[in-house]
CSV table of C-alpha atoms in Angstrom, one decimal:
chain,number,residue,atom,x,y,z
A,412,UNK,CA,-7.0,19.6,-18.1
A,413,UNK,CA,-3.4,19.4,-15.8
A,414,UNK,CA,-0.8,17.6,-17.1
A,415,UNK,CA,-0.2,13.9,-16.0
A,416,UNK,CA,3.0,12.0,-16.7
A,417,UNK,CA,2.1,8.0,-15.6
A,418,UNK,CA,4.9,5.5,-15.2
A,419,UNK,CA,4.6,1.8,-15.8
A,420,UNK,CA,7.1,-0.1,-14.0
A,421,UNK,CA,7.4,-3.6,-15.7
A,422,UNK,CA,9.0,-7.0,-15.1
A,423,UNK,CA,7.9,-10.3,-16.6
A,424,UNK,CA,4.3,-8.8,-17.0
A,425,UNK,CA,4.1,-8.4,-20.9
A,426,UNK,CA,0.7,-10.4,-20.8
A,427,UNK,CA,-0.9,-7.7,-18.8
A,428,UNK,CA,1.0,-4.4,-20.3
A,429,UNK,CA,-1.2,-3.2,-22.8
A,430,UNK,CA,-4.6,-3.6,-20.9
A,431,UNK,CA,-2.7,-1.7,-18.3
A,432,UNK,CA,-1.7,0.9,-21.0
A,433,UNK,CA,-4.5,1.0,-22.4
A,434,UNK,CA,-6.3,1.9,-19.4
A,435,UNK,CA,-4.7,4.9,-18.9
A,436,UNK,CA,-4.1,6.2,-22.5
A,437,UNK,CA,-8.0,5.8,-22.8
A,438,UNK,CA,-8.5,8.3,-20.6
A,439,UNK,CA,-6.5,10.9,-21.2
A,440,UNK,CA,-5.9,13.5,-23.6
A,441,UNK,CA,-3.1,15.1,-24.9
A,442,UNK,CA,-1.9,16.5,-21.6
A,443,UNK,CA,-0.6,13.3,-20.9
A,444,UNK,CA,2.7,11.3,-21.2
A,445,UNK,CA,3.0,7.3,-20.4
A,446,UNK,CA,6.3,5.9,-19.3
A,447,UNK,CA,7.1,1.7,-19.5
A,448,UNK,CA,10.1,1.1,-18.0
A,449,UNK,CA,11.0,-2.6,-18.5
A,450,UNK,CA,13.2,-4.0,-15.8
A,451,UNK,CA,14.9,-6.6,-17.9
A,452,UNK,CA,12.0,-8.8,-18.4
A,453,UNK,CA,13.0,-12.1,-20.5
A,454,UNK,CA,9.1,-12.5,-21.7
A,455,UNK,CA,7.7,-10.7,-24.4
A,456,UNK,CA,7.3,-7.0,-22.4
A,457,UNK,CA,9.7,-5.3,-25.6
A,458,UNK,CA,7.5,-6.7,-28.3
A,459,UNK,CA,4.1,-5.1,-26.5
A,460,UNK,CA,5.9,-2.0,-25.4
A,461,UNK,CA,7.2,-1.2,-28.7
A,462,UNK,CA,3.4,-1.8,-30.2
A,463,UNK,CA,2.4,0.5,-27.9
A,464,UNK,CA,5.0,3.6,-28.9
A,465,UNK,CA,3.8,2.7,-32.2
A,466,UNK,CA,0.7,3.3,-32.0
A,467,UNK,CA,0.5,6.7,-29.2
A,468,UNK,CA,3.0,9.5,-29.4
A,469,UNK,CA,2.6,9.5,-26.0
A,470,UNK,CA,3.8,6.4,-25.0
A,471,UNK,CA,7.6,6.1,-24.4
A,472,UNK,CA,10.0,2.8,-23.9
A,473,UNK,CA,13.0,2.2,-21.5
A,474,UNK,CA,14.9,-0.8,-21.3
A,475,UNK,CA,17.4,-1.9,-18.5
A,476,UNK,CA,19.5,-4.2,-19.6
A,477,UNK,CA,20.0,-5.8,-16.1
A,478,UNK,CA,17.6,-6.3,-13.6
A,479,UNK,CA,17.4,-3.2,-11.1
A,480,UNK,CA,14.2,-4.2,-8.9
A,481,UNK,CA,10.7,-2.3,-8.3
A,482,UNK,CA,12.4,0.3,-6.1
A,483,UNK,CA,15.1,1.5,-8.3
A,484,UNK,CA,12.8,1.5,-11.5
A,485,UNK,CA,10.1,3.3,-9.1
A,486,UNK,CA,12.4,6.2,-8.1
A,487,UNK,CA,13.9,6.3,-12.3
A,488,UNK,CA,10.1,7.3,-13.1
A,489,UNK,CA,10.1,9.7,-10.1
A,490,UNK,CA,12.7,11.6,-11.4
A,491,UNK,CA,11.6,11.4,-14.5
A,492,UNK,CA,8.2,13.1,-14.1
A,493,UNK,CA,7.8,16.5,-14.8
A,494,UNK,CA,4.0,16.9,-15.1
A,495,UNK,CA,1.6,18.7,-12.7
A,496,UNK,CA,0.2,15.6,-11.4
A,497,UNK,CA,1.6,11.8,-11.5
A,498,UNK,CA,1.2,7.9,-11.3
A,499,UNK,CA,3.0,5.0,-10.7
A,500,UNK,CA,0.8,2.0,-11.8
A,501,UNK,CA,2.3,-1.4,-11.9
A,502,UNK,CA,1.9,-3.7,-15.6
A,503,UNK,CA,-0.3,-6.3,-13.7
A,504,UNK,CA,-2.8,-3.9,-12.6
A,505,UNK,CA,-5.2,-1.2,-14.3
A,506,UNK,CA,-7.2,2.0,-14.4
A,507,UNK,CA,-11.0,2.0,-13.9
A,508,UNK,CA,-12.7,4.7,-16.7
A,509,UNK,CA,-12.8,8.3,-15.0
A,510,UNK,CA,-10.1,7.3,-12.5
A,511,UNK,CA,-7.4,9.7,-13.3
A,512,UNK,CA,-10.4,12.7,-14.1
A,513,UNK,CA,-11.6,12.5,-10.6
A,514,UNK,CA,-8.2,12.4,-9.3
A,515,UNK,CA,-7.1,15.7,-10.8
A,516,UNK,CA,-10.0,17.7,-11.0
A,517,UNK,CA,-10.4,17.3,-7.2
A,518,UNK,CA,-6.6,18.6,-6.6
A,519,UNK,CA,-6.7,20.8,-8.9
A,520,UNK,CA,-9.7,22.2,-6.9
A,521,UNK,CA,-8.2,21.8,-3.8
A,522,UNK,CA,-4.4,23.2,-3.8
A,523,UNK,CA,-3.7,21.4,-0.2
A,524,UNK,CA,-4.7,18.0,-1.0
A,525,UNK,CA,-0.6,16.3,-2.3
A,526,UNK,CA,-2.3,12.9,-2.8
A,527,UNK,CA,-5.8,11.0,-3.5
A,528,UNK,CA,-6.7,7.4,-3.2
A,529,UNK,CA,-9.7,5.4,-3.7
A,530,UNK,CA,-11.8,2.3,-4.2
A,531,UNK,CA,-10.3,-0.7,-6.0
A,532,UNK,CA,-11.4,-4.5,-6.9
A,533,UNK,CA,-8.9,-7.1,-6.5
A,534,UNK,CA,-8.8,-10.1,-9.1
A,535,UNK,CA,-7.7,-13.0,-7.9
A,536,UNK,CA,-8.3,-16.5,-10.2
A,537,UNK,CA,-11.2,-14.6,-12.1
A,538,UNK,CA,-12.8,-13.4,-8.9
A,539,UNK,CA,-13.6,-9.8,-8.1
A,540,UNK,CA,-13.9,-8.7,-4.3
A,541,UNK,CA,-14.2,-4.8,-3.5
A,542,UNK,CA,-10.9,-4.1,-1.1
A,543,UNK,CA,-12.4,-3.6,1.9
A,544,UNK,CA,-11.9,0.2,3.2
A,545,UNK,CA,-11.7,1.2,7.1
A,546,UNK,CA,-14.9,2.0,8.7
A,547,UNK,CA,-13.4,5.5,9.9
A,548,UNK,CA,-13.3,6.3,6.3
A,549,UNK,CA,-17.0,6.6,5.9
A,550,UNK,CA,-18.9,7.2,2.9
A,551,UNK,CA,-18.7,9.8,0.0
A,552,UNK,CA,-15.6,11.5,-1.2
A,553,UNK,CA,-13.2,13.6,1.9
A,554,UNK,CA,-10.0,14.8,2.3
A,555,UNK,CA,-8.4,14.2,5.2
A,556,UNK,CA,-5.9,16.4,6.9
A,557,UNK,CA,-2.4,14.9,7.2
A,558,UNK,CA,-3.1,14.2,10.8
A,559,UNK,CA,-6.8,12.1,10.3
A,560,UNK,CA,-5.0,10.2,7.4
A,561,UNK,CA,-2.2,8.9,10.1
A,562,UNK,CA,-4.6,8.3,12.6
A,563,UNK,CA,-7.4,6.2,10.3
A,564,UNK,CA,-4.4,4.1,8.8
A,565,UNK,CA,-2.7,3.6,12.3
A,566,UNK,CA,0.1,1.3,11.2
A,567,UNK,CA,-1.7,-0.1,8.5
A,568,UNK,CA,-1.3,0.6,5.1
A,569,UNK,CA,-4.8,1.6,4.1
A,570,UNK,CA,-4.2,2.4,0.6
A,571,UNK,CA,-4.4,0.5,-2.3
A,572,UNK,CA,-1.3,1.8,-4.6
A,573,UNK,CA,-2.7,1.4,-8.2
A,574,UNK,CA,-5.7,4.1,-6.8
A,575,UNK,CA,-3.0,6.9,-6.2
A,576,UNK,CA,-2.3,9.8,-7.9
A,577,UNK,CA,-0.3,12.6,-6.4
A,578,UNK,CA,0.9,16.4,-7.0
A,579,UNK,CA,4.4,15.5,-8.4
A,580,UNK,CA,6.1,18.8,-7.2
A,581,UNK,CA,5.3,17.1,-3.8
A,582,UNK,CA,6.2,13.9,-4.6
A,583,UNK,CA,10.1,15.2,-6.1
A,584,UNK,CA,10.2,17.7,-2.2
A,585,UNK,CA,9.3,14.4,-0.3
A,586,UNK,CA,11.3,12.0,-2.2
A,587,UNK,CA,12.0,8.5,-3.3
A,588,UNK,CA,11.1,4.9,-2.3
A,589,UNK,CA,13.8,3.7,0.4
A,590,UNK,CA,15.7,0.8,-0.8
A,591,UNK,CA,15.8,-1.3,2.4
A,592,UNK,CA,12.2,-1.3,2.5
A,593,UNK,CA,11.0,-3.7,-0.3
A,594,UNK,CA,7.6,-4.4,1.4
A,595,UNK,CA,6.3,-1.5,3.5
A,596,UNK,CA,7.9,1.5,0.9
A,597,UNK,CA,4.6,2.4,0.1
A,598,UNK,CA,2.9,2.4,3.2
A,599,UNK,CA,6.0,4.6,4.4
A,600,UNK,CA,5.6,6.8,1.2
A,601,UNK,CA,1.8,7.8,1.9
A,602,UNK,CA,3.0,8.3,5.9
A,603,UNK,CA,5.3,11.2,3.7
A,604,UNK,CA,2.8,12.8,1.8
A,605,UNK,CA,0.7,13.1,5.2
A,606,UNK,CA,3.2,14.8,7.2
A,607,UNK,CA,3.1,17.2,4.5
A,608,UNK,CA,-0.2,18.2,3.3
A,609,UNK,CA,-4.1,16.8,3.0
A,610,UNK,CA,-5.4,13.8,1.5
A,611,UNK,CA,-8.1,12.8,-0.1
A,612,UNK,CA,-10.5,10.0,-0.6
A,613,UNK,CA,-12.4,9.4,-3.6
A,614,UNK,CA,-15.5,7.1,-2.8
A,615,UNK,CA,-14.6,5.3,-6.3
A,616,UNK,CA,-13.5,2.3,-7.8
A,617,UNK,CA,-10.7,3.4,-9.3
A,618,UNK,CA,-8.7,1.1,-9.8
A,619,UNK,CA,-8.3,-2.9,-10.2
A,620,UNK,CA,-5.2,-4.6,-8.4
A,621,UNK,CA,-4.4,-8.8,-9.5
A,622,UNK,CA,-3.7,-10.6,-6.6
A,623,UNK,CA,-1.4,-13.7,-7.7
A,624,UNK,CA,1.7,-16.0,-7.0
A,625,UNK,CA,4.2,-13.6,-8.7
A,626,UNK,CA,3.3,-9.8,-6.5
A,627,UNK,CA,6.1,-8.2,-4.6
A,628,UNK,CA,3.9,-8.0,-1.9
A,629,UNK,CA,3.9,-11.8,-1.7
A,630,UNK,CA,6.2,-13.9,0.3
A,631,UNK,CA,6.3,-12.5,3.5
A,632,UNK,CA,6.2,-14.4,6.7
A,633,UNK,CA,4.1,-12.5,9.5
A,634,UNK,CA,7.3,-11.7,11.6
A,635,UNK,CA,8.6,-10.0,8.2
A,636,UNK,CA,6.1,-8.1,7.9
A,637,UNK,CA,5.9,-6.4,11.2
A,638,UNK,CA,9.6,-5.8,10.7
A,639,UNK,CA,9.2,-3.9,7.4
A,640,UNK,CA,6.3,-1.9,9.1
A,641,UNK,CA,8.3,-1.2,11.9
A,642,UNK,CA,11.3,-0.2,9.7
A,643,UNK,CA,8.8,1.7,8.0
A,644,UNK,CA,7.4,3.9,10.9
A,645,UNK,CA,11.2,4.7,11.9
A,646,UNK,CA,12.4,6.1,8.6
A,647,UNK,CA,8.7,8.0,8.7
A,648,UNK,CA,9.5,9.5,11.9
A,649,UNK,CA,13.2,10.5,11.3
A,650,UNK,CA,12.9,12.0,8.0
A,651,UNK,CA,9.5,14.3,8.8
A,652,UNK,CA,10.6,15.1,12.7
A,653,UNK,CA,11.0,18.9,11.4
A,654,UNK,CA,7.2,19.1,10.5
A,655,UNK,CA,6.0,16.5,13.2
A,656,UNK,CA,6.1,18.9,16.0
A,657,UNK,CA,5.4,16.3,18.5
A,658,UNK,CA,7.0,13.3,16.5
A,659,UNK,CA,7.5,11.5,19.9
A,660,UNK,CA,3.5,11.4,21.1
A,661,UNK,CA,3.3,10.4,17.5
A,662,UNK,CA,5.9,7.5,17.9
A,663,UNK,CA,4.6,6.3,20.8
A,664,UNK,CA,1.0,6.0,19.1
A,665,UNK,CA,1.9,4.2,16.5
A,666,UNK,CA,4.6,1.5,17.9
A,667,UNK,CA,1.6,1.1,19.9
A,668,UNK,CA,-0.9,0.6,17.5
A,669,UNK,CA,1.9,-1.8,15.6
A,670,UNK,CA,2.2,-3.8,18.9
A,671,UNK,CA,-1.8,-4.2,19.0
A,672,UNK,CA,-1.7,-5.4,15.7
A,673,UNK,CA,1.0,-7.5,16.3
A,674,UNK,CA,-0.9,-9.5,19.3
A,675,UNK,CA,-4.1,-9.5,17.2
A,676,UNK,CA,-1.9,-11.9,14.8
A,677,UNK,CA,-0.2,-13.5,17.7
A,678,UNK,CA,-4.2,-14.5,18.4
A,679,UNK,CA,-5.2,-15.7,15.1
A,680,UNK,CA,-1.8,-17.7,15.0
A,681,UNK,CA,-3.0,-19.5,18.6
A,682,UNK,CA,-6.3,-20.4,17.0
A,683,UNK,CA,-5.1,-21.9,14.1
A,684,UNK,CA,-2.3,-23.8,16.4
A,685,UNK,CA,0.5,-22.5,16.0
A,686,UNK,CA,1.7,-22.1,18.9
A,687,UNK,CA,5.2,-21.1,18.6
A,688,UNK,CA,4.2,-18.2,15.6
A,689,UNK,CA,2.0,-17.0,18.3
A,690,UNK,CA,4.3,-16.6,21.0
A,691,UNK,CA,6.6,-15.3,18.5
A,692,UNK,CA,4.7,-12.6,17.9
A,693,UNK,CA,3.9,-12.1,21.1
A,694,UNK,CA,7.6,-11.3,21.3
A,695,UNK,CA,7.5,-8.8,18.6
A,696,UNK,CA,4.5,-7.2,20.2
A,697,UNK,CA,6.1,-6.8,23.8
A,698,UNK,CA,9.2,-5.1,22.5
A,699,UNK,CA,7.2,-2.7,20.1
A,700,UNK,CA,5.5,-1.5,23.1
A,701,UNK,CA,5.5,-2.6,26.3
A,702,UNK,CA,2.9,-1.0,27.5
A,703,UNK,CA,0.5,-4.0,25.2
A,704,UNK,CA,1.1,-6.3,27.9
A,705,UNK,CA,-1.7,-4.4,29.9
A,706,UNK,CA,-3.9,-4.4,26.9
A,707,UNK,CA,-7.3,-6.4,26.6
A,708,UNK,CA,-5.7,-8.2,23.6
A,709,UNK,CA,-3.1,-9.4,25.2
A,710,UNK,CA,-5.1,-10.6,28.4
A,711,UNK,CA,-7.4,-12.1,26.4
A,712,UNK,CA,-4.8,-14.3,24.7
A,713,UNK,CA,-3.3,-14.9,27.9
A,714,UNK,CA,-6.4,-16.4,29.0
A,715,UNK,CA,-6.4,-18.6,25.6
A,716,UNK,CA,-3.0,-19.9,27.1
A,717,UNK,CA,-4.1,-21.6,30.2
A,718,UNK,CA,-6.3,-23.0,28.6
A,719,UNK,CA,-4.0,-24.5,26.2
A,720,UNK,CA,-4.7,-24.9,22.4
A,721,UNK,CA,-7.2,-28.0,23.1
A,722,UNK,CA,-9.3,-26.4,25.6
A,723,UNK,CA,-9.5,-23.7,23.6
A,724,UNK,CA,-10.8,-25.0,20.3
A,725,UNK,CA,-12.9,-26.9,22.6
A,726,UNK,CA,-14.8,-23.5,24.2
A,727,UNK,CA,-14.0,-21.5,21.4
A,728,UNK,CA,-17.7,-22.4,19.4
A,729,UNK,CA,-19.3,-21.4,22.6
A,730,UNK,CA,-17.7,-18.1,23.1
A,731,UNK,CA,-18.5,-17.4,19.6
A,732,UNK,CA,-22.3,-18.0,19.6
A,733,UNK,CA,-22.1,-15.8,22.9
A,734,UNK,CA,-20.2,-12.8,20.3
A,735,UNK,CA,-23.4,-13.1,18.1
A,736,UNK,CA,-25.9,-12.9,20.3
């Protein structure tokens, strides 16, 4: 089997660590190296990541002894990869048996492919839910050229990040994580490993990713997080220009596809009656691209507007009952 080298960044998560471990360490041989880089955490991470190098050869133990953040500690495992293929798996989340196998037996049979993705479950309060993938996707295991992948995902992030594995001489040519973007880094990252080779999905769960109070991904407004995807798509766009041939078409696509979204929410603001979000947004939308303000979406909350937020929770049932018919 190819050599994998898996990093797990860690902060305040010593309750999940070793199931995390553990998850990875199960299913891999000696080909493999495991990484915990602890970020300063004041809980009881050292005690569990010492157990762990312990117990595996394989396992190996950093400690900062100030806090850096996600992005910093990301980019220290980057760099210290050396392994054919890689992964970057957060404490709180964890492998799913066969996960890292049918990641690198499908690159390693298919040179082009820089990154796979897959299926995951999200926990949240004991509950499992399958994460939702996009229609376009299909079924059954694909890889998708560079272009297909940036058209399905629009400017979306479609992946879930603890399903990744990618082709870590790849990952060192495209890069690191970008420090201004503490939301939408990984969306941006996957837009990276497009512009430069294939992609594939594995019709899989391979992963499982907690949803809770304490995720980086938490605690962004709406209007925050169109900023950070916007700020995403333009440091996209200006670093892979030289193999974008026609970078512009593509930057007009997507600010418009951001600017769709961005009414879409401006809607669901208006129903739920908040007004001033939704015309907010609306805002956001219009200067993305102003070409949205010929759109259906944007007509159609238009229309929501004269009638005003009353009238229209008041014909809103109606017009449903007619979608369902």
């Amino acid at each position: 089997m190819s050599s994998v080298d898996a990093i797990i960044p860690c902060y305040q998560y010593g309750h999940f660590l070793k199931e995390c471990a553990d998850s990875i360490l199960k299913q891999c041989g000696s080909e493999l190296r495991l990484l915990i880089i602890d970020d300063a955490s004041t809980d009881n991470t050292p005690q569990v990541a010492q157990e762990l190098v312990r117990a595996d050869p394989r396992v190996e133990y950093r400690r900062h002894s100030v806090n850096r953040g996600h992005i910093a500690t990301f980019n220290e495992g980057i760099a210290w990869a050396a392994a054919d293929y890689m992964i970057l798996l957060s404490a709180d989340d964890y492998l799913m048996p066969g996960a890292i196998e049918r990641s690198v037996r499908l690159m390693d049979e298919h040179p082009t492919v820089g990154l796979t993705f897959g299926g995951a479950v999200a926990l949240y309060q004991g509950r499992e839910e399958v994460v939702a993938s996009p229609p376009e996707l299909g079924s059954g295991t694909k890889i998708l050229s560079g272009r297909d992948f940036i058209r399905i995902g629009g400017a979306r992030n479609m992946v879930v990040a603890p399903t990744v594995v990618v082709r870590t001489n790849l990952q060192k040519k495209v890069g690191g994580y970008l420090p201004d973007l503490t939301h939408s880094g990984d969306m941006e990252m996957w837009l990276r490993f497009a512009a430069h080779g294939s992609v594939a999905f594995i019709d899989a769960i391979q992963a499982v990713y907690r949803r809770h109070s304490t995720n980086m991904s938490g605690g962004y407004s709406a209007e925050q997080d169109f900023f950070q995807r916007r700020l995403a798509l333009e440091h996209f766009l200006e670093s892979c220009s030289e193999v974008l041939p026609d970078v512009n078409d593509v930057r007009s696509w997507l600010m418009g596809r951001l600017a769709l979204d961005a009414i879409s929410c401006a809607s669901r603001a208006f129903n739920e009656g908040d007004v001033e979000l939704s015309d907010r947004l609306s805002a956001i939308a219009s200067k993305l691209d102003p070409a949205v303000t010929k759109s259906r979406r944007w007509w159609l909350l238009a229309c929501k507007r004269q009638l005003g937020s009353r009238g229209w929770q008041l014909l809103r049932p109606a017009i449903e009952r007619l979608r369902t018919m």
